[in-house]
Amino acid sequence: MRKMTKLSEVKSVKLLEMLQAIDYALVELNLYLDVIPGDSNALQQFNTLNEQREEIRSQLHAQLGAISSYNILSDPDNRKWSLAP
């Protein structure tokens, strides 16, 4: 496990909070676009938020490692969770 300083812990928590907020907005936009698929502004917002989400996820992955089972399963190098520490 990586040793984290207090500052890096605070940054990680802030990034996780941002990721959670973006995920919530993406779900809401997805539901909205299911009902009104022709709204180009909503689609643009969805795409922008999706890009921001990927940037934050990459930052968190660099700091903490895999943050969900999806990250572990999609990358064979991340399956090290099954190995003893």
PDB file of N, CA, C and O in Angstrom:
ATOM      1  N   MET A   1       0.835  -1.177   0.000  1.00  0.00           N
ATOM      2  CA  MET A   1       0.000   0.000   0.000  1.00  0.00           C
ATOM      3  C   MET A   1       0.878   1.237   0.000  1.00  0.00           C
ATOM      4  O   MET A   1       1.912   1.291   0.653  1.00  0.00           O
ATOM      5  N   ARG A   2       0.463   2.241  -0.730  1.00  0.00           N
ATOM      6  CA  ARG A   2       1.238   3.465  -0.838  1.00  0.00           C
ATOM      7  C   ARG A   2       1.056   4.322   0.393  1.00  0.00           C
ATOM      8  O   ARG A   2      -0.043   4.471   0.899  1.00  0.00           O
ATOM      9  N   LYS A   3       2.160   4.884   0.886  1.00  0.00           N
ATOM     10  CA  LYS A   3       2.073   5.780   2.025  1.00  0.00           C
ATOM     11  C   LYS A   3       1.643   7.147   1.521  1.00  0.00           C
ATOM     12  O   LYS A   3       2.202   7.683   0.583  1.00  0.00           O
ATOM     13  N   MET A   4       0.628   7.702   2.173  1.00  0.00           N
ATOM     14  CA  MET A   4       0.089   8.984   1.731  1.00  0.00           C
ATOM     15  C   MET A   4       0.333  10.037   2.798  1.00  0.00           C
ATOM     16  O   MET A   4       0.191   9.775   3.981  1.00  0.00           O
ATOM     17  N   THR A   5       0.680  11.213   2.349  1.00  0.00           N
ATOM     18  CA  THR A   5       0.791  12.344   3.258  1.00  0.00           C
ATOM     19  C   THR A   5      -0.603  12.915   3.481  1.00  0.00           C
ATOM     20  O   THR A   5      -1.549  12.597   2.759  1.00  0.00           O
ATOM     21  N   LYS A   6      -0.719  13.759   4.484  1.00  0.00           N
ATOM     22  CA  LYS A   6      -2.018  14.379   4.769  1.00  0.00           C
ATOM     23  C   LYS A   6      -2.505  15.176   3.561  1.00  0.00           C
ATOM     24  O   LYS A   6      -3.681  15.129   3.208  1.00  0.00           O
ATOM     25  N   LEU A   7      -1.591  15.890   2.892  1.00  0.00           N
ATOM     26  CA  LEU A   7      -1.961  16.681   1.721  1.00  0.00           C
ATOM     27  C   LEU A   7      -2.460  15.783   0.591  1.00  0.00           C
ATOM     28  O   LEU A   7      -3.470  16.085  -0.039  1.00  0.00           O
ATOM     29  N   SER A   8      -1.777  14.682   0.353  1.00  0.00           N
ATOM     30  CA  SER A   8      -2.219  13.788  -0.722  1.00  0.00           C
ATOM     31  C   SER A   8      -3.542  13.116  -0.368  1.00  0.00           C
ATOM     32  O   SER A   8      -4.353  12.845  -1.252  1.00  0.00           O
ATOM     33  N   GLU A   9      -3.790  12.873   0.924  1.00  0.00           N
ATOM     34  CA  GLU A   9      -5.078  12.321   1.337  1.00  0.00           C
ATOM     35  C   GLU A   9      -6.199  13.314   1.060  1.00  0.00           C
ATOM     36  O   GLU A   9      -7.260  12.940   0.550  1.00  0.00           O
ATOM     37  N   VAL A  10      -5.967  14.586   1.379  1.00  0.00           N
ATOM     38  CA  VAL A  10      -6.967  15.629   1.149  1.00  0.00           C
ATOM     39  C   VAL A  10      -7.247  15.757  -0.344  1.00  0.00           C
ATOM     40  O   VAL A  10      -8.405  15.849  -0.765  1.00  0.00           O
ATOM     41  N   LYS A  11      -6.196  15.748  -1.166  1.00  0.00           N
ATOM     42  CA  LYS A  11      -6.377  15.832  -2.617  1.00  0.00           C
ATOM     43  C   LYS A  11      -7.169  14.644  -3.136  1.00  0.00           C
ATOM     44  O   LYS A  11      -8.050  14.795  -3.983  1.00  0.00           O
ATOM     45  N   SER A  12      -6.861  13.455  -2.633  1.00  0.00           N
ATOM     46  CA  SER A  12      -7.576  12.258  -3.078  1.00  0.00           C
ATOM     47  C   SER A  12      -9.045  12.320  -2.700  1.00  0.00           C
ATOM     48  O   SER A  12      -9.912  11.964  -3.504  1.00  0.00           O
ATOM     49  N   VAL A  13      -9.333  12.799  -1.497  1.00  0.00           N
ATOM     50  CA  VAL A  13     -10.729  12.915  -1.058  1.00  0.00           C
ATOM     51  C   VAL A  13     -11.461  13.917  -1.935  1.00  0.00           C
ATOM     52  O   VAL A  13     -12.595  13.683  -2.367  1.00  0.00           O
ATOM     53  N   LYS A  14     -10.824  15.038  -2.240  1.00  0.00           N
ATOM     54  CA  LYS A  14     -11.457  16.049  -3.101  1.00  0.00           C
ATOM     55  C   LYS A  14     -11.710  15.487  -4.503  1.00  0.00           C
ATOM     56  O   LYS A  14     -12.765  15.722  -5.091  1.00  0.00           O
ATOM     57  N   LEU A  15     -10.747  14.752  -5.027  1.00  0.00           N
ATOM     58  CA  LEU A  15     -10.935  14.137  -6.348  1.00  0.00           C
ATOM     59  C   LEU A  15     -12.055  13.109  -6.319  1.00  0.00           C
ATOM     60  O   LEU A  15     -12.857  13.039  -7.251  1.00  0.00           O
ATOM     61  N   LEU A  16     -12.135  12.325  -5.252  1.00  0.00           N
ATOM     62  CA  LEU A  16     -13.220  11.341  -5.141  1.00  0.00           C
ATOM     63  C   LEU A  16     -14.579  12.037  -5.061  1.00  0.00           C
ATOM     64  O   LEU A  16     -15.556  11.570  -5.659  1.00  0.00           O
ATOM     65  N   GLU A  17     -14.643  13.150  -4.337  1.00  0.00           N
ATOM     66  CA  GLU A  17     -15.896  13.907  -4.266  1.00  0.00           C
ATOM     67  C   GLU A  17     -16.278  14.473  -5.631  1.00  0.00           C
ATOM     68  O   GLU A  17     -17.453  14.439  -6.016  1.00  0.00           O
ATOM     69  N   MET A  18     -15.290  14.978  -6.364  1.00  0.00           N
ATOM     70  CA  MET A  18     -15.552  15.496  -7.707  1.00  0.00           C
ATOM     71  C   MET A  18     -16.038  14.371  -8.621  1.00  0.00           C
ATOM     72  O   MET A  18     -16.975  14.552  -9.402  1.00  0.00           O
ATOM     73  N   LEU A  19     -15.403  13.220  -8.521  1.00  0.00           N
ATOM     74  CA  LEU A  19     -15.789  12.071  -9.343  1.00  0.00           C
ATOM     75  C   LEU A  19     -17.226  11.653  -9.032  1.00  0.00           C
ATOM     76  O   LEU A  19     -18.015  11.379  -9.940  1.00  0.00           O
ATOM     77  N   GLN A  20     -17.571  11.654  -7.761  1.00  0.00           N
ATOM     78  CA  GLN A  20     -18.928  11.291  -7.364  1.00  0.00           C
ATOM     79  C   GLN A  20     -19.954  12.284  -7.923  1.00  0.00           C
ATOM     80  O   GLN A  20     -21.000  11.884  -8.435  1.00  0.00           O
ATOM     81  N   ALA A  21     -19.642  13.568  -7.849  1.00  0.00           N
ATOM     82  CA  ALA A  21     -20.557  14.595  -8.372  1.00  0.00           C
ATOM     83  C   ALA A  21     -20.719  14.468  -9.886  1.00  0.00           C
ATOM     84  O   ALA A  21     -21.833  14.574 -10.417  1.00  0.00           O
ATOM     85  N   ILE A  22     -19.615  14.238 -10.572  1.00  0.00           N
ATOM     86  CA  ILE A  22     -19.675  14.082 -12.031  1.00  0.00           C
ATOM     87  C   ILE A  22     -20.451  12.828 -12.403  1.00  0.00           C
ATOM     88  O   ILE A  22     -21.267  12.843 -13.329  1.00  0.00           O
ATOM     89  N   ASP A  23     -20.231  11.738 -11.675  1.00  0.00           N
ATOM     90  CA  ASP A  23     -20.982  10.508 -11.951  1.00  0.00           C
ATOM     91  C   ASP A  23     -22.485  10.739 -11.780  1.00  0.00           C
ATOM     92  O   ASP A  23     -23.287  10.263 -12.589  1.00  0.00           O
ATOM     93  N   TYR A  24     -22.857  11.476 -10.742  1.00  0.00           N
ATOM     94  CA  TYR A  24     -24.270  11.782 -10.519  1.00  0.00           C
ATOM     95  C   TYR A  24     -24.832  12.584 -11.698  1.00  0.00           C
ATOM     96  O   TYR A  24     -25.904  12.266 -12.223  1.00  0.00           O
ATOM     97  N   ALA A  25     -24.097  13.616 -12.109  1.00  0.00           N
ATOM     98  CA  ALA A  25     -24.548  14.447 -13.230  1.00  0.00           C
ATOM     99  C   ALA A  25     -24.647  13.631 -14.514  1.00  0.00           C
ATOM    100  O   ALA A  25     -25.585  13.816 -15.308  1.00  0.00           O
ATOM    101  N   LEU A  26     -23.717  12.714 -14.738  1.00  0.00           N
ATOM    102  CA  LEU A  26     -23.751  11.876 -15.937  1.00  0.00           C
ATOM    103  C   LEU A  26     -24.976  10.962 -15.944  1.00  0.00           C
ATOM    104  O   LEU A  26     -25.602  10.775 -16.987  1.00  0.00           O
ATOM    105  N   VAL A  27     -25.320  10.410 -14.791  1.00  0.00           N
ATOM    106  CA  VAL A  27     -26.514   9.561 -14.714  1.00  0.00           C
ATOM    107  C   VAL A  27     -27.758  10.392 -15.028  1.00  0.00           C
ATOM    108  O   VAL A  27     -28.627   9.972 -15.805  1.00  0.00           O
ATOM    109  N   GLU A  28     -27.842  11.587 -14.435  1.00  0.00           N
ATOM    110  CA  GLU A  28     -29.003  12.452 -14.677  1.00  0.00           C
ATOM    111  C   GLU A  28     -29.094  12.864 -16.153  1.00  0.00           C
ATOM    112  O   GLU A  28     -30.173  12.851 -16.744  1.00  0.00           O
ATOM    113  N   LEU A  29     -27.961  13.234 -16.733  1.00  0.00           N
ATOM    114  CA  LEU A  29     -27.960  13.607 -18.151  1.00  0.00           C
ATOM    115  C   LEU A  29     -28.320  12.422 -19.032  1.00  0.00           C
ATOM    116  O   LEU A  29     -29.022  12.571 -20.034  1.00  0.00           O
ATOM    117  N   ASN A  30     -27.851  11.256 -18.662  1.00  0.00           N
ATOM    118  CA  ASN A  30     -28.183  10.051 -19.422  1.00  0.00           C
ATOM    119  C   ASN A  30     -29.684   9.802 -19.397  1.00  0.00           C
ATOM    120  O   ASN A  30     -30.290   9.502 -20.442  1.00  0.00           O
ATOM    121  N   LEU A  31     -30.294   9.929 -18.236  1.00  0.00           N
ATOM    122  CA  LEU A  31     -31.749   9.763 -18.134  1.00  0.00           C
ATOM    123  C   LEU A  31     -32.480  10.818 -18.959  1.00  0.00           C
ATOM    124  O   LEU A  31     -33.455  10.520 -19.657  1.00  0.00           O
ATOM    125  N   TYR A  32     -32.009  12.051 -18.886  1.00  0.00           N
ATOM    126  CA  TYR A  32     -32.614  13.139 -19.651  1.00  0.00           C
ATOM    127  C   TYR A  32     -32.508  12.869 -21.151  1.00  0.00           C
ATOM    128  O   TYR A  32     -33.472  13.040 -21.897  1.00  0.00           O
ATOM    129  N   LEU A  33     -31.329  12.435 -21.586  1.00  0.00           N
ATOM    130  CA  LEU A  33     -31.114  12.175 -23.011  1.00  0.00           C
ATOM    131  C   LEU A  33     -31.903  10.964 -23.495  1.00  0.00           C
ATOM    132  O   LEU A  33     -32.206  10.867 -24.688  1.00  0.00           O
ATOM    133  N   ASP A  34     -32.256  10.051 -22.584  1.00  0.00           N
ATOM    134  CA  ASP A  34     -33.143   8.943 -22.968  1.00  0.00           C
ATOM    135  C   ASP A  34     -34.512   9.475 -23.369  1.00  0.00           C
ATOM    136  O   ASP A  34     -35.165   8.928 -24.253  1.00  0.00           O
ATOM    137  N   VAL A  35     -34.945  10.550 -22.702  1.00  0.00           N
ATOM    138  CA  VAL A  35     -36.265  11.130 -22.961  1.00  0.00           C
ATOM    139  C   VAL A  35     -36.211  12.148 -24.098  1.00  0.00           C
ATOM    140  O   VAL A  35     -37.097  12.210 -24.941  1.00  0.00           O
ATOM    141  N   ILE A  36     -35.146  12.951 -24.131  1.00  0.00           N
ATOM    142  CA  ILE A  36     -35.013  14.003 -25.145  1.00  0.00           C
ATOM    143  C   ILE A  36     -33.654  13.842 -25.844  1.00  0.00           C
ATOM    144  O   ILE A  36     -32.700  14.577 -25.575  1.00  0.00           O
ATOM    145  N   PRO A  37     -33.543  12.862 -26.732  1.00  0.00           N
ATOM    146  CA  PRO A  37     -32.246  12.552 -27.346  1.00  0.00           C
ATOM    147  C   PRO A  37     -31.720  13.629 -28.293  1.00  0.00           C
ATOM    148  O   PRO A  37     -30.528  13.652 -28.588  1.00  0.00           O
ATOM    149  N   GLY A  38     -32.561  14.535 -28.736  1.00  0.00           N
ATOM    150  CA  GLY A  38     -32.116  15.545 -29.691  1.00  0.00           C
ATOM    151  C   GLY A  38     -31.555  16.810 -29.064  1.00  0.00           C
ATOM    152  O   GLY A  38     -31.207  17.744 -29.782  1.00  0.00           O
ATOM    153  N   ASP A  39     -31.433  16.858 -27.752  1.00  0.00           N
ATOM    154  CA  ASP A  39     -30.931  18.054 -27.072  1.00  0.00           C
ATOM    155  C   ASP A  39     -29.405  18.108 -27.208  1.00  0.00           C
ATOM    156  O   ASP A  39     -28.672  17.441 -26.477  1.00  0.00           O
ATOM    157  N   SER A  40     -28.925  18.919 -28.133  1.00  0.00           N
ATOM    158  CA  SER A  40     -27.485  18.976 -28.405  1.00  0.00           C
ATOM    159  C   SER A  40     -26.702  19.594 -27.248  1.00  0.00           C
ATOM    160  O   SER A  40     -25.543  19.228 -27.024  1.00  0.00           O
ATOM    161  N   ASN A  41     -27.319  20.515 -26.512  1.00  0.00           N
ATOM    162  CA  ASN A  41     -26.631  21.097 -25.351  1.00  0.00           C
ATOM    163  C   ASN A  41     -26.395  20.049 -24.270  1.00  0.00           C
ATOM    164  O   ASN A  41     -25.317  19.984 -23.681  1.00  0.00           O
ATOM    165  N   ALA A  42     -27.405  19.235 -24.010  1.00  0.00           N
ATOM    166  CA  ALA A  42     -27.260  18.178 -23.010  1.00  0.00           C
ATOM    167  C   ALA A  42     -26.221  17.156 -23.454  1.00  0.00           C
ATOM    168  O   ALA A  42     -25.424  16.672 -22.646  1.00  0.00           O
ATOM    169  N   LEU A  43     -26.215  16.832 -24.731  1.00  0.00           N
ATOM    170  CA  LEU A  43     -25.228  15.884 -25.250  1.00  0.00           C
ATOM    171  C   LEU A  43     -23.819  16.448 -25.125  1.00  0.00           C
ATOM    172  O   LEU A  43     -22.884  15.741 -24.739  1.00  0.00           O
ATOM    173  N   GLN A  44     -23.662  17.740 -25.393  1.00  0.00           N
ATOM    174  CA  GLN A  44     -22.351  18.384 -25.246  1.00  0.00           C
ATOM    175  C   GLN A  44     -21.912  18.373 -23.781  1.00  0.00           C
ATOM    176  O   GLN A  44     -20.753  18.086 -23.484  1.00  0.00           O
ATOM    177  N   GLN A  45     -22.838  18.667 -22.873  1.00  0.00           N
ATOM    178  CA  GLN A  45     -22.520  18.618 -21.445  1.00  0.00           C
ATOM    179  C   GLN A  45     -22.123  17.206 -21.030  1.00  0.00           C
ATOM    180  O   GLN A  45     -21.166  17.022 -20.276  1.00  0.00           O
ATOM    181  N   PHE A  46     -22.844  16.215 -21.536  1.00  0.00           N
ATOM    182  CA  PHE A  46     -22.538  14.824 -21.218  1.00  0.00           C
ATOM    183  C   PHE A  46     -21.116  14.472 -21.659  1.00  0.00           C
ATOM    184  O   PHE A  46     -20.342  13.892 -20.905  1.00  0.00           O
ATOM    185  N   ASN A  47     -20.777  14.838 -22.888  1.00  0.00           N
ATOM    186  CA  ASN A  47     -19.444  14.529 -23.413  1.00  0.00           C
ATOM    187  C   ASN A  47     -18.347  15.253 -22.637  1.00  0.00           C
ATOM    188  O   ASN A  47     -17.300  14.670 -22.340  1.00  0.00           O
ATOM    189  N   THR A  48     -18.588  16.512 -22.299  1.00  0.00           N
ATOM    190  CA  THR A  48     -17.604  17.285 -21.530  1.00  0.00           C
ATOM    191  C   THR A  48     -17.395  16.664 -20.147  1.00  0.00           C
ATOM    192  O   THR A  48     -16.252  16.491 -19.702  1.00  0.00           O
ATOM    193  N   LEU A  49     -18.492  16.346 -19.479  1.00  0.00           N
ATOM    194  CA  LEU A  49     -18.379  15.729 -18.154  1.00  0.00           C
ATOM    195  C   LEU A  49     -17.713  14.363 -18.225  1.00  0.00           C
ATOM    196  O   LEU A  49     -16.948  13.991 -17.337  1.00  0.00           O
ATOM    197  N   ASN A  50     -17.980  13.620 -19.274  1.00  0.00           N
ATOM    198  CA  ASN A  50     -17.355  12.310 -19.436  1.00  0.00           C
ATOM    199  C   ASN A  50     -15.840  12.446 -19.597  1.00  0.00           C
ATOM    200  O   ASN A  50     -15.077  11.645 -19.051  1.00  0.00           O
ATOM    201  N   GLU A  51     -15.395  13.460 -20.326  1.00  0.00           N
ATOM    202  CA  GLU A  51     -13.956  13.714 -20.464  1.00  0.00           C
ATOM    203  C   GLU A  51     -13.348  14.114 -19.123  1.00  0.00           C
ATOM    204  O   GLU A  51     -12.262  13.652 -18.760  1.00  0.00           O
ATOM    205  N   GLN A  52     -14.050  14.981 -18.381  1.00  0.00           N
ATOM    206  CA  GLN A  52     -13.553  15.391 -17.062  1.00  0.00           C
ATOM    207  C   GLN A  52     -13.481  14.191 -16.122  1.00  0.00           C
ATOM    208  O   GLN A  52     -12.527  14.056 -15.347  1.00  0.00           O
ATOM    209  N   ARG A  53     -14.475  13.320 -16.216  1.00  0.00           N
ATOM    210  CA  ARG A  53     -14.480  12.129 -15.374  1.00  0.00           C
ATOM    211  C   ARG A  53     -13.261  11.259 -15.646  1.00  0.00           C
ATOM    212  O   ARG A  53     -12.625  10.748 -14.735  1.00  0.00           O
ATOM    213  N   GLU A  54     -12.941  11.093 -16.918  1.00  0.00           N
ATOM    214  CA  GLU A  54     -11.789  10.259 -17.266  1.00  0.00           C
ATOM    215  C   GLU A  54     -10.484  10.870 -16.753  1.00  0.00           C
ATOM    216  O   GLU A  54      -9.609  10.156 -16.282  1.00  0.00           O
ATOM    217  N   GLU A  55     -10.352  12.186 -16.820  1.00  0.00           N
ATOM    218  CA  GLU A  55      -9.156  12.855 -16.298  1.00  0.00           C
ATOM    219  C   GLU A  55      -9.026  12.628 -14.795  1.00  0.00           C
ATOM    220  O   GLU A  55      -7.943  12.301 -14.296  1.00  0.00           O
ATOM    221  N   ILE A  56     -10.121  12.806 -14.068  1.00  0.00           N
ATOM    222  CA  ILE A  56     -10.093  12.616 -12.616  1.00  0.00           C
ATOM    223  C   ILE A  56      -9.823  11.164 -12.277  1.00  0.00           C
ATOM    224  O   ILE A  56      -9.038  10.854 -11.381  1.00  0.00           O
ATOM    225  N   ARG A  57     -10.464  10.251 -13.014  1.00  0.00           N
ATOM    226  CA  ARG A  57     -10.237   8.828 -12.761  1.00  0.00           C
ATOM    227  C   ARG A  57      -8.776   8.450 -12.974  1.00  0.00           C
ATOM    228  O   ARG A  57      -8.185   7.709 -12.200  1.00  0.00           O
ATOM    229  N   SER A  58      -8.163   9.030 -13.997  1.00  0.00           N
ATOM    230  CA  SER A  58      -6.752   8.758 -14.266  1.00  0.00           C
ATOM    231  C   SER A  58      -5.865   9.285 -13.146  1.00  0.00           C
ATOM    232  O   SER A  58      -4.913   8.616 -12.738  1.00  0.00           O
ATOM    233  N   GLN A  59      -6.179  10.475 -12.649  1.00  0.00           N
ATOM    234  CA  GLN A  59      -5.412  11.043 -11.537  1.00  0.00           C
ATOM    235  C   GLN A  59      -5.539  10.160 -10.289  1.00  0.00           C
ATOM    236  O   GLN A  59      -4.546   9.886  -9.608  1.00  0.00           O
ATOM    237  N   LEU A  60      -6.756   9.748 -10.002  1.00  0.00           N
ATOM    238  CA  LEU A  60      -6.967   8.885  -8.836  1.00  0.00           C
ATOM    239  C   LEU A  60      -6.279   7.545  -9.000  1.00  0.00           C
ATOM    240  O   LEU A  60      -5.716   7.004  -8.055  1.00  0.00           O
ATOM    241  N   HIS A  61      -6.326   7.004 -10.198  1.00  0.00           N
ATOM    242  CA  HIS A  61      -5.669   5.721 -10.455  1.00  0.00           C
ATOM    243  C   HIS A  61      -4.169   5.842 -10.206  1.00  0.00           C
ATOM    244  O   HIS A  61      -3.557   4.944  -9.634  1.00  0.00           O
ATOM    245  N   ALA A  62      -3.587   6.959 -10.614  1.00  0.00           N
ATOM    246  CA  ALA A  62      -2.153   7.174 -10.393  1.00  0.00           C
ATOM    247  C   ALA A  62      -1.826   7.296  -8.899  1.00  0.00           C
ATOM    248  O   ALA A  62      -0.774   6.834  -8.454  1.00  0.00           O
ATOM    249  N   GLN A  63      -2.740   7.908  -8.144  1.00  0.00           N
ATOM    250  CA  GLN A  63      -2.501   8.114  -6.716  1.00  0.00           C
ATOM    251  C   GLN A  63      -2.832   6.890  -5.873  1.00  0.00           C
ATOM    252  O   GLN A  63      -2.112   6.551  -4.940  1.00  0.00           O
ATOM    253  N   LEU A  64      -3.944   6.219  -6.197  1.00  0.00           N
ATOM    254  CA  LEU A  64      -4.464   5.176  -5.322  1.00  0.00           C
ATOM    255  C   LEU A  64      -4.441   3.776  -5.913  1.00  0.00           C
ATOM    256  O   LEU A  64      -4.667   2.807  -5.205  1.00  0.00           O
ATOM    257  N   GLY A  65      -4.251   3.675  -7.216  1.00  0.00           N
ATOM    258  CA  GLY A  65      -4.405   2.396  -7.884  1.00  0.00           C
ATOM    259  C   GLY A  65      -5.840   2.246  -8.338  1.00  0.00           C
ATOM    260  O   GLY A  65      -6.588   3.223  -8.388  1.00  0.00           O
ATOM    261  N   ALA A  66      -6.263   1.042  -8.628  1.00  0.00           N
ATOM    262  CA  ALA A  66      -7.625   0.803  -9.103  1.00  0.00           C
ATOM    263  C   ALA A  66      -8.629   1.237  -8.044  1.00  0.00           C
ATOM    264  O   ALA A  66      -8.483   0.901  -6.870  1.00  0.00           O
ATOM    265  N   ILE A  67      -9.634   2.007  -8.470  1.00  0.00           N
ATOM    266  CA  ILE A  67     -10.628   2.483  -7.514  1.00  0.00           C
ATOM    267  C   ILE A  67     -11.963   1.754  -7.654  1.00  0.00           C
ATOM    268  O   ILE A  67     -12.884   2.018  -6.905  1.00  0.00           O
ATOM    269  N   SER A  68     -12.049   0.860  -8.615  1.00  0.00           N
ATOM    270  CA  SER A  68     -13.253   0.041  -8.754  1.00  0.00           C
ATOM    271  C   SER A  68     -12.872  -1.279  -9.415  1.00  0.00           C
ATOM    272  O   SER A  68     -11.809  -1.408 -10.010  1.00  0.00           O
ATOM    273  N   SER A  69     -13.773  -2.232  -9.289  1.00  0.00           N
ATOM    274  CA  SER A  69     -13.501  -3.534  -9.895  1.00  0.00           C
ATOM    275  C   SER A  69     -13.459  -3.443 -11.416  1.00  0.00           C
ATOM    276  O   SER A  69     -12.811  -4.241 -12.071  1.00  0.00           O
ATOM    277  N   TYR A  70     -14.123  -2.444 -11.992  1.00  0.00           N
ATOM    278  CA  TYR A  70     -14.087  -2.274 -13.443  1.00  0.00           C
ATOM    279  C   TYR A  70     -12.668  -1.977 -13.915  1.00  0.00           C
ATOM    280  O   TYR A  70     -12.240  -2.458 -14.948  1.00  0.00           O
ATOM    281  N   ASN A  71     -11.945  -1.164 -13.141  1.00  0.00           N
ATOM    282  CA  ASN A  71     -10.566  -0.856 -13.496  1.00  0.00           C
ATOM    283  C   ASN A  71      -9.688  -2.094 -13.405  1.00  0.00           C
ATOM    284  O   ASN A  71      -8.794  -2.294 -14.206  1.00  0.00           O
ATOM    285  N   ILE A  72      -9.950  -2.923 -12.429  1.00  0.00           N
ATOM    286  CA  ILE A  72      -9.155  -4.137 -12.248  1.00  0.00           C
ATOM    287  C   ILE A  72      -9.410  -5.109 -13.387  1.00  0.00           C
ATOM    288  O   ILE A  72      -8.487  -5.643 -13.989  1.00  0.00           O
ATOM    289  N   LEU A  73     -10.663  -5.313 -13.715  1.00  0.00           N
ATOM    290  CA  LEU A  73     -11.013  -6.312 -14.716  1.00  0.00           C
ATOM    291  C   LEU A  73     -10.641  -5.901 -16.129  1.00  0.00           C
ATOM    292  O   LEU A  73     -10.363  -6.738 -16.969  1.00  0.00           O
ATOM    293  N   SER A  74     -10.609  -4.582 -16.393  1.00  0.00           N
ATOM    294  CA  SER A  74     -10.326  -4.141 -17.751  1.00  0.00           C
ATOM    295  C   SER A  74      -8.836  -4.116 -18.073  1.00  0.00           C
ATOM    296  O   SER A  74      -8.461  -4.033 -19.220  1.00  0.00           O
ATOM    297  N   ASP A  75      -7.979  -4.199 -17.069  1.00  0.00           N
ATOM    298  CA  ASP A  75      -6.540  -4.137 -17.284  1.00  0.00           C
ATOM    299  C   ASP A  75      -5.880  -5.314 -16.566  1.00  0.00           C
ATOM    300  O   ASP A  75      -5.849  -5.354 -15.339  1.00  0.00           O
ATOM    301  N   PRO A  76      -5.341  -6.266 -17.312  1.00  0.00           N
ATOM    302  CA  PRO A  76      -4.744  -7.442 -16.685  1.00  0.00           C
ATOM    303  C   PRO A  76      -3.626  -7.114 -15.693  1.00  0.00           C
ATOM    304  O   PRO A  76      -3.424  -7.842 -14.730  1.00  0.00           O
ATOM    305  N   ASP A  77      -2.918  -6.008 -15.896  1.00  0.00           N
ATOM    306  CA  ASP A  77      -1.856  -5.631 -14.967  1.00  0.00           C
ATOM    307  C   ASP A  77      -2.403  -5.221 -13.608  1.00  0.00           C
ATOM    308  O   ASP A  77      -1.681  -5.226 -12.620  1.00  0.00           O
ATOM    309  N   ASN A  78      -3.666  -4.871 -13.548  1.00  0.00           N
ATOM    310  CA  ASN A  78      -4.264  -4.440 -12.291  1.00  0.00           C
ATOM    311  C   ASN A  78      -4.859  -5.603 -11.500  1.00  0.00           C
ATOM    312  O   ASN A  78      -5.433  -5.399 -10.457  1.00  0.00           O
ATOM    313  N   ARG A  79      -4.724  -6.803 -11.976  1.00  0.00           N
ATOM    314  CA  ARG A  79      -5.307  -7.952 -11.278  1.00  0.00           C
ATOM    315  C   ARG A  79      -4.412  -8.440 -10.150  1.00  0.00           C
ATOM    316  O   ARG A  79      -4.586  -9.518  -9.626  1.00  0.00           O
ATOM    317  N   LYS A  80      -3.480  -7.622  -9.747  1.00  0.00           N
ATOM    318  CA  LYS A  80      -2.551  -7.996  -8.690  1.00  0.00           C
ATOM    319  C   LYS A  80      -3.227  -8.045  -7.331  1.00  0.00           C
ATOM    320  O   LYS A  80      -2.639  -8.466  -6.360  1.00  0.00           O
ATOM    321  N   TRP A  81      -4.482  -7.599  -7.223  1.00  0.00           N
ATOM    322  CA  TRP A  81      -5.206  -7.643  -5.965  1.00  0.00           C
ATOM    323  C   TRP A  81      -5.327  -9.062  -5.439  1.00  0.00           C
ATOM    324  O   TRP A  81      -5.476  -9.288  -4.259  1.00  0.00           O
ATOM    325  N   SER A  82      -5.229 -10.036  -6.345  1.00  0.00           N
ATOM    326  CA  SER A  82      -5.367 -11.418  -5.919  1.00  0.00           C
ATOM    327  C   SER A  82      -4.067 -11.987  -5.352  1.00  0.00           C
ATOM    328  O   SER A  82      -4.074 -13.065  -4.782  1.00  0.00           O
ATOM    329  N   LEU A  83      -2.987 -11.247  -5.489  1.00  0.00           N
ATOM    330  CA  LEU A  83      -1.701 -11.695  -4.960  1.00  0.00           C
ATOM    331  C   LEU A  83      -1.521 -11.197  -3.543  1.00  0.00           C
ATOM    332  O   LEU A  83      -2.003 -10.137  -3.168  1.00  0.00           O
ATOM    333  N   ALA A  84      -0.835 -11.971  -2.755  1.00  0.00           N
ATOM    334  CA  ALA A  84      -0.577 -11.568  -1.359  1.00  0.00           C
ATOM    335  C   ALA A  84       0.318 -10.326  -1.347  1.00  0.00           C
ATOM    336  O   ALA A  84       1.161 -10.156  -2.226  1.00  0.00           O
ATOM    337  N   PRO A  85       0.146  -9.477  -0.334  1.00  0.00           N
ATOM    338  CA  PRO A  85       0.985  -8.264  -0.269  1.00  0.00           C
ATOM    339  C   PRO A  85       2.442  -8.598   0.009  1.00  0.00           C
ATOM    340  O   PRO A  85       2.810  -9.574   0.508  1.00  0.00           O
TER     341      PRO A  85
END
